Coordinates of C-alpha atoms and ligand atoms in Angstrom, one line a residue:
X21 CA -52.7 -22.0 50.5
X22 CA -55.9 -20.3 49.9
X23 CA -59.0 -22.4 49.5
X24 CA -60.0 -21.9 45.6
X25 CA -63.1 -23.4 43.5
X26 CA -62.2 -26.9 41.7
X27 CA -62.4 -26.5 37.7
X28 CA -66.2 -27.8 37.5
X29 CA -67.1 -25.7 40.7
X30 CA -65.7 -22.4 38.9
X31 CA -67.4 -23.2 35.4
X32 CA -70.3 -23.8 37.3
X33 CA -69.7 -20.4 39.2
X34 CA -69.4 -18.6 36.5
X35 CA -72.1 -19.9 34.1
X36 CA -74.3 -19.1 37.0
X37 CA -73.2 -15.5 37.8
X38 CA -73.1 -14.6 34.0
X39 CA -77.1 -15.6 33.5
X40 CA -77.5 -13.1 36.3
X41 CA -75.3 -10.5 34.8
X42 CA -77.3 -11.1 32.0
X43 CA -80.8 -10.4 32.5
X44 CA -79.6 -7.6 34.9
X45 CA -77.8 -5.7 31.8
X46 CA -81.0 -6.5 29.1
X47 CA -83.0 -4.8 32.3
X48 CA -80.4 -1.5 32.4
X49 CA -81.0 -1.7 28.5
X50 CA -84.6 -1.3 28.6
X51 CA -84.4 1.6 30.8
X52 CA -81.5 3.7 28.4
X53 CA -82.9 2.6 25.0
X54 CA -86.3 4.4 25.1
X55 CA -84.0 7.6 25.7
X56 CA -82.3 7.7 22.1
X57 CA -84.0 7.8 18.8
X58 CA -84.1 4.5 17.1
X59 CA -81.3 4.9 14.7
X60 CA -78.7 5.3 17.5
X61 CA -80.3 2.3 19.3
X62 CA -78.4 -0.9 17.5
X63 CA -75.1 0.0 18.0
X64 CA -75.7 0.4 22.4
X65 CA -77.1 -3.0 22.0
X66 CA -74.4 -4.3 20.2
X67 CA -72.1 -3.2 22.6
X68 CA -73.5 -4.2 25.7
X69 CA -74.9 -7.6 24.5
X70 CA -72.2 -8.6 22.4
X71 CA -70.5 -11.3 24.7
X72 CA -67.7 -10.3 27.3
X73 CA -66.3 -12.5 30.3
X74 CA -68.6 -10.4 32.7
X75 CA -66.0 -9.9 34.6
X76 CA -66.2 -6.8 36.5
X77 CA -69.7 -7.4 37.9
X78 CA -68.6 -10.9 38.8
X79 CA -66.0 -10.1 40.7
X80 CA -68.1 -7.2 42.1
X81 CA -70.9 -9.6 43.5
X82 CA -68.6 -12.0 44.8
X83 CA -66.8 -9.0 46.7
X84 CA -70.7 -8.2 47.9
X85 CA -71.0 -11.5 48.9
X86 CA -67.9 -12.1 50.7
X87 CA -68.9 -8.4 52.7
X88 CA -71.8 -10.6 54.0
X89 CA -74.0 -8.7 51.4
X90 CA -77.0 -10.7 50.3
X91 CA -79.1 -8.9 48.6
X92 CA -80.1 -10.0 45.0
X93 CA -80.2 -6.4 43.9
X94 CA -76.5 -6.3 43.9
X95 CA -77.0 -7.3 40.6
X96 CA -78.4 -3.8 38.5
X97 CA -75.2 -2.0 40.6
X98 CA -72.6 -4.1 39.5
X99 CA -73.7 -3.9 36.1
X100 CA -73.2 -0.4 36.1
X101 CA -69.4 -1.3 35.8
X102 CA -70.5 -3.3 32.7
X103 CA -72.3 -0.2 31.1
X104 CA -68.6 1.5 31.8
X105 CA -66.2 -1.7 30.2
X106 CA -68.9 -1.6 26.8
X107 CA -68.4 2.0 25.9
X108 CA -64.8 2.2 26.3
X109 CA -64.5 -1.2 24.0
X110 CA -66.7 0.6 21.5
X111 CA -64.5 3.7 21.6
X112 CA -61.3 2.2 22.0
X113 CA -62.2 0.1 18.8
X114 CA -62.8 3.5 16.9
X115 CA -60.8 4.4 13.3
X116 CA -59.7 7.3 15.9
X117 CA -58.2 5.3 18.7
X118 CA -57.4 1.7 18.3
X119 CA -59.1 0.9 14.7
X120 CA -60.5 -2.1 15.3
X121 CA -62.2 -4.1 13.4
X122 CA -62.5 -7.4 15.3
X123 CA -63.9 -8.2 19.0
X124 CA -65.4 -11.1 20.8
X125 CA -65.0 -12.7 17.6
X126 CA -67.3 -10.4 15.9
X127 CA -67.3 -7.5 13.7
X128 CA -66.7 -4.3 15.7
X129 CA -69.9 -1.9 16.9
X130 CA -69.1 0.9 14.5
X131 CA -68.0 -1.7 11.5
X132 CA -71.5 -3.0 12.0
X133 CA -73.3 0.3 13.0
X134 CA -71.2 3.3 12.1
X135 CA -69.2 5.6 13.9
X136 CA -71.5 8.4 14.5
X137 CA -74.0 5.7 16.4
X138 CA -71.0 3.9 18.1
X139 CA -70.1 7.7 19.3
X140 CA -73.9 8.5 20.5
X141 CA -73.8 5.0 22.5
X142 CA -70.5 4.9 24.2
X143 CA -71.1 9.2 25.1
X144 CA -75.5 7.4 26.1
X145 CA -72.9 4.7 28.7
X146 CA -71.0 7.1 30.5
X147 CA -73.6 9.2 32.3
X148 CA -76.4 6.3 31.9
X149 CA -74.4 3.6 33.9
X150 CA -73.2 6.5 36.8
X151 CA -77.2 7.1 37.1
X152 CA -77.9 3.5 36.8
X153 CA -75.4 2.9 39.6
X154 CA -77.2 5.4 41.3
X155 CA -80.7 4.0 40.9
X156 CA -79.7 0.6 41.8
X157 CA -78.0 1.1 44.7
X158 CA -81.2 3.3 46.4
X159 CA -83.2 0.1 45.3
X160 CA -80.9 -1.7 47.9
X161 CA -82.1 1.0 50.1
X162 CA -79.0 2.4 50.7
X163 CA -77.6 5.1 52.8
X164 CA -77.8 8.5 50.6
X165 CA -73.8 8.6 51.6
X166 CA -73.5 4.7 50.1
X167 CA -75.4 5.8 47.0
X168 CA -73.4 9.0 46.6
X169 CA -70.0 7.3 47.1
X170 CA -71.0 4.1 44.6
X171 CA -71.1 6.9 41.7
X172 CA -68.4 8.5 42.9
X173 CA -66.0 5.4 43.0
X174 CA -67.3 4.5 39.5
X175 CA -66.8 8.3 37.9
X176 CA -63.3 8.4 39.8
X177 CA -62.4 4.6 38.3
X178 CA -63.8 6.0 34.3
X179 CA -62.0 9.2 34.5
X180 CA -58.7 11.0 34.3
X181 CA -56.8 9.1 36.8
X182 CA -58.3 6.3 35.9
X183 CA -59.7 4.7 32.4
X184 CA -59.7 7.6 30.1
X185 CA -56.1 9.4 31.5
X186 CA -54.9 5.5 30.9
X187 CA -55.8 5.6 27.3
X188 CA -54.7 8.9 26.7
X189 CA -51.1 7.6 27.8
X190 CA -51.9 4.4 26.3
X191 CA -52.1 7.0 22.7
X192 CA -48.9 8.3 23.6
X193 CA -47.3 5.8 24.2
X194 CA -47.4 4.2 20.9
X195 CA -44.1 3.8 19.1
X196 CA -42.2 4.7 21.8
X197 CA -40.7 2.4 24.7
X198 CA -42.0 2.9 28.0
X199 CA -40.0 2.0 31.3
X200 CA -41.8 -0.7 33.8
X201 CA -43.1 2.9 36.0
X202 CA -44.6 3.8 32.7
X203 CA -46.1 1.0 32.0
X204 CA -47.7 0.0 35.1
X205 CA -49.4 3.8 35.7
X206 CA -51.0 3.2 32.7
X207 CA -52.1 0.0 32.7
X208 CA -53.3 0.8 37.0
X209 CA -55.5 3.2 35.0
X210 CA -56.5 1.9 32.0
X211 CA -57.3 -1.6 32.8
X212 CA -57.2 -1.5 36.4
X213 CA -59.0 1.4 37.9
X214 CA -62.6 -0.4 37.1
X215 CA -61.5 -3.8 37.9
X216 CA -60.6 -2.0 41.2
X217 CA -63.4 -0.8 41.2
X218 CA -65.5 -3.3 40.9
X219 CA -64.1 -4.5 43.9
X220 CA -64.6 -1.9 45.9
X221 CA -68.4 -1.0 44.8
X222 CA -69.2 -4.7 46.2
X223 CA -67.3 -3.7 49.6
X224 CA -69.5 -0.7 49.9
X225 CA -72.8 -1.7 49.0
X226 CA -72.3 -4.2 51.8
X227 CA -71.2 -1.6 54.5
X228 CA -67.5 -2.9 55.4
X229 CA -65.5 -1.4 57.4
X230 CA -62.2 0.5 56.4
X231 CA -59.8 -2.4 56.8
X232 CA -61.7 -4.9 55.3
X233 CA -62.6 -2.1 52.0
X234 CA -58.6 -1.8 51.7
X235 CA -58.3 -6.1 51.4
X236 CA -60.3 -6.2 48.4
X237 CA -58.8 -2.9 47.6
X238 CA -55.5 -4.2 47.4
X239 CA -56.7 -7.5 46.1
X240 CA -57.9 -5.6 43.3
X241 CA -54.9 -3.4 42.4
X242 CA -53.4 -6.8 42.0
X243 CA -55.7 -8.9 39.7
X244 CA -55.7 -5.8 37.8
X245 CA -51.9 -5.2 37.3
X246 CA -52.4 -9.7 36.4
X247 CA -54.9 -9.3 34.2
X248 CA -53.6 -6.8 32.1
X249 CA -50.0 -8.5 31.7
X250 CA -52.4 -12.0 30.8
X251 CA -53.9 -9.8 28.2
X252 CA -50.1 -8.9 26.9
X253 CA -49.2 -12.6 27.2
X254 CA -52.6 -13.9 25.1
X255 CA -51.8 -11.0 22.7
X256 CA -48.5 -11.8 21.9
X257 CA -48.7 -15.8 21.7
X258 CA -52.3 -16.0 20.3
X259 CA -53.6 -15.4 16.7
X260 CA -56.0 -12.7 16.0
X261 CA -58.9 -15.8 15.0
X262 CA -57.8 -17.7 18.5
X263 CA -58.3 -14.2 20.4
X264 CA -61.5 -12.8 18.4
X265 CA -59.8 -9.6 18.3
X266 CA -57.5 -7.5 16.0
X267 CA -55.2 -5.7 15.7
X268 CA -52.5 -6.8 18.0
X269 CA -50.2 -4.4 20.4
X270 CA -47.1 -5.3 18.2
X271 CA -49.4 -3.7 15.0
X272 CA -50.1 -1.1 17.1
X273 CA -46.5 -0.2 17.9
X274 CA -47.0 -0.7 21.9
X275 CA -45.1 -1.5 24.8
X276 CA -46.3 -4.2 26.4
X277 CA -45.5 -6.3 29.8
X278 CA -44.0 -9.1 26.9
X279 CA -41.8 -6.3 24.6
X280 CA -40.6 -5.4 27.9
X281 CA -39.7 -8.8 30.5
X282 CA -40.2 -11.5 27.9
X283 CA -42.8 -14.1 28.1
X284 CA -41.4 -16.6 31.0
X285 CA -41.0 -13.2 33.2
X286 CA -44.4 -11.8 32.5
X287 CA -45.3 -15.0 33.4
X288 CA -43.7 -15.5 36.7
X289 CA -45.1 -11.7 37.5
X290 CA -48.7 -12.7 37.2
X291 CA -48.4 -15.5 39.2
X292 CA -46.9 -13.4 41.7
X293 CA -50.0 -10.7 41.5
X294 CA -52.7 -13.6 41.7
X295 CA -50.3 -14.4 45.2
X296 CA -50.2 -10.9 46.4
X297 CA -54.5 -11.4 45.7
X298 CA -55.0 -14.5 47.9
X299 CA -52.3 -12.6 50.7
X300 CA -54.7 -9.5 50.8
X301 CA -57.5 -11.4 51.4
X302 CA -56.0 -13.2 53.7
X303 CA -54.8 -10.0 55.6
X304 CA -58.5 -8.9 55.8
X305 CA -59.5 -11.9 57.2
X306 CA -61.5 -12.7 54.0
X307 CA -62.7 -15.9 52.9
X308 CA -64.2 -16.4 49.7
X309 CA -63.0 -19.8 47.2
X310 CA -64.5 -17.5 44.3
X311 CA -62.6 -14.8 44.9
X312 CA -59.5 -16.9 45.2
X313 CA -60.2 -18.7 41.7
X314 CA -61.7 -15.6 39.9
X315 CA -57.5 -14.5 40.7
X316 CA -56.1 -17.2 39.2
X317 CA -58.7 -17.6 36.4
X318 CA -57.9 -14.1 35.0
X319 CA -54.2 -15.3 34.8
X320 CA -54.9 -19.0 33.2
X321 CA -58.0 -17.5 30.6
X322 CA -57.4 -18.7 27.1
X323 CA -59.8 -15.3 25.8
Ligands
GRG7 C1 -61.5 9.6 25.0 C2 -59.1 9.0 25.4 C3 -60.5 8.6 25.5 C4 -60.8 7.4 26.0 C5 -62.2 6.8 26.1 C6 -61.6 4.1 24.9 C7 -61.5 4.4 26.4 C8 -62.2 5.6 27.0 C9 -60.8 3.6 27.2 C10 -60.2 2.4 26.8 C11 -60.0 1.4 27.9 C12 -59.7 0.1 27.5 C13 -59.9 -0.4 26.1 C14 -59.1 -0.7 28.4 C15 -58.8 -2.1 28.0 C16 -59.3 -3.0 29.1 C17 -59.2 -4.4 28.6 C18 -58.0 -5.2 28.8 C19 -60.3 -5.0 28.1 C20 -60.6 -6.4 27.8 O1 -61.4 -6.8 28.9 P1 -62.1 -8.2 29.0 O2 -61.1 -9.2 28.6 O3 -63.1 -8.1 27.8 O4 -62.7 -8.3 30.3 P2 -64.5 -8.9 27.6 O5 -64.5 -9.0 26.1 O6 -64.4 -10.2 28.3 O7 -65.6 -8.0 28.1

């Protein structure tokens, strides 16, 4: 068995990393803000500042980190991921998409701001975090190549085979029942191309080489495909108030890992991703506790 964080160590861990994340993200704001007229301005902040697990950048950093990476500028690139999750809450929560009007706990960006400012912001994210990721990764003095292939990873993760073509059969797929194939190329896209990501942005910003950039590949496929069926699981056993989010996937008419396995075998399938983790990090010959029990935690979160 893998060597993991103890509860304290991981709380610890992640209280840490998120002050980080933090203060890296209110720096990426003060550099997009100035760019859009004031009026437009409350809703980015909203979205980007409005709580969130952190997790992509996180999990990026640790992957840095395990890569032997050590530089603290690691930081304003793995936020770039973060720039990428905020819009496509703010959007997805849009009358037009998923109608939201509960997140976090809070009132939605567009309940609070409007929708033609939650619009601007979330269409301000897309291009701002690839040119952020861009920026931040020649601060780390990478390679041109490095830099170039940092955007391209997060462009390729946020686009039509990955976020957006995800949603878009997400969309569909409402009202109807979709097979376990169905399910899990939309969910590998919609959730899991920019968790992957994240991974893989870490990997590269520290130089691996090819085998060891397809471990934390393949460790993050996994988490992914786990975190998205923990997200079915919270959905479907939680209340909207426990959650801090609204409405549910059953409201929404979706097929979900629950509507289609049941609870104890959605279950018994994310425990088996968070395995299939740990194994391809073993494979790659890479040690790293926080990876280990950032895998597990995405399966045990409560939120
Ligand atoms: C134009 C079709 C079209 C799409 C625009 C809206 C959109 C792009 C994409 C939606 C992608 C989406 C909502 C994916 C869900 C991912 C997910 C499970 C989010 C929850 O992530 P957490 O738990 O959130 O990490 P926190 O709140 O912790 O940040």
């Amino acid at each position: 068995m893998s060597r993991s964080l103890t509860e304290g160590e991981l709380k610890a861990f992640l209280a840490r990393e998120r002050e980080k994340v933090e203060s890296a993200l209110s720096d990426a704001l003060s550099a997009l803000l100035p760019k859009i007229p004031e009026p437009f301005r409350g809703a980015v902040q909203h979205g980007v500042t409005s709580g969130g697990k952190r997790l992509r950048p996180i999990l990026c950093v640790a992957a840095y980190h395990v890569s032997g990476g050590r530089k603290e500028e690691i930081y304003p690139l793995s936020v770039s991921l973060e720039l990428i999750h905020a819009y496509s809450l703010m959007h997805d929560d849009l009358p037009c998409m998923d109608d939201a009007d509960l997140r976090r706990g809070e009132a939605t960006t567009h309940i609070l701001h409007g929708e033609a400012p939650t619009t601007v912001a979330g269409a301000l994210l897309l291009p701002g975090a690839a040119l952020h990721a861009y920026e931040a990764a020649e601060a780390m003095d990478l390679p041109e190549t490095a830099c170039s292939r940092l955007v391209l990873e997060l462009c390729q993760a946020s686009g039509g085979g990955g976020m957006v073509g995800g949603q878009v059969l997400d969309l569909l797929g409402e009202e109807q029942e979709l097979t376990a194939p169905q399910l899990n190329d939309l969910h590998r896209r919609k959730t899991g191309a920019l968790l992957r990501a994240s991974l893989r942005m870490g990997g590269i910003a520290a130089g691996v080489d090819a085998p060891t950039l397809e471990g934390l590949d393949k460790y993050g496929e996994s988490i992914g495909l786990a975190f998205q069926i923990a997200d079915d699981l919270l959905d479907a056993t939680s209340s909207a108030h426990e959650l801090g989010k609204n409405p549910s996937d059953a409201e929404l008419g979706k097929s979900t890992y629950v509507s289609l396995f049941g609870v104890e075998e959605a279950h018994r399938k994310a425990r088996g991703l968070v395995e299939s983790a740990e194994e391809a990090l073993i494979q790659a010959g890479l040690v790293s506790p926080e990876l280990v029990a950032l895998a597990r935690y995405i399966v045990e979160r409560k939120r």
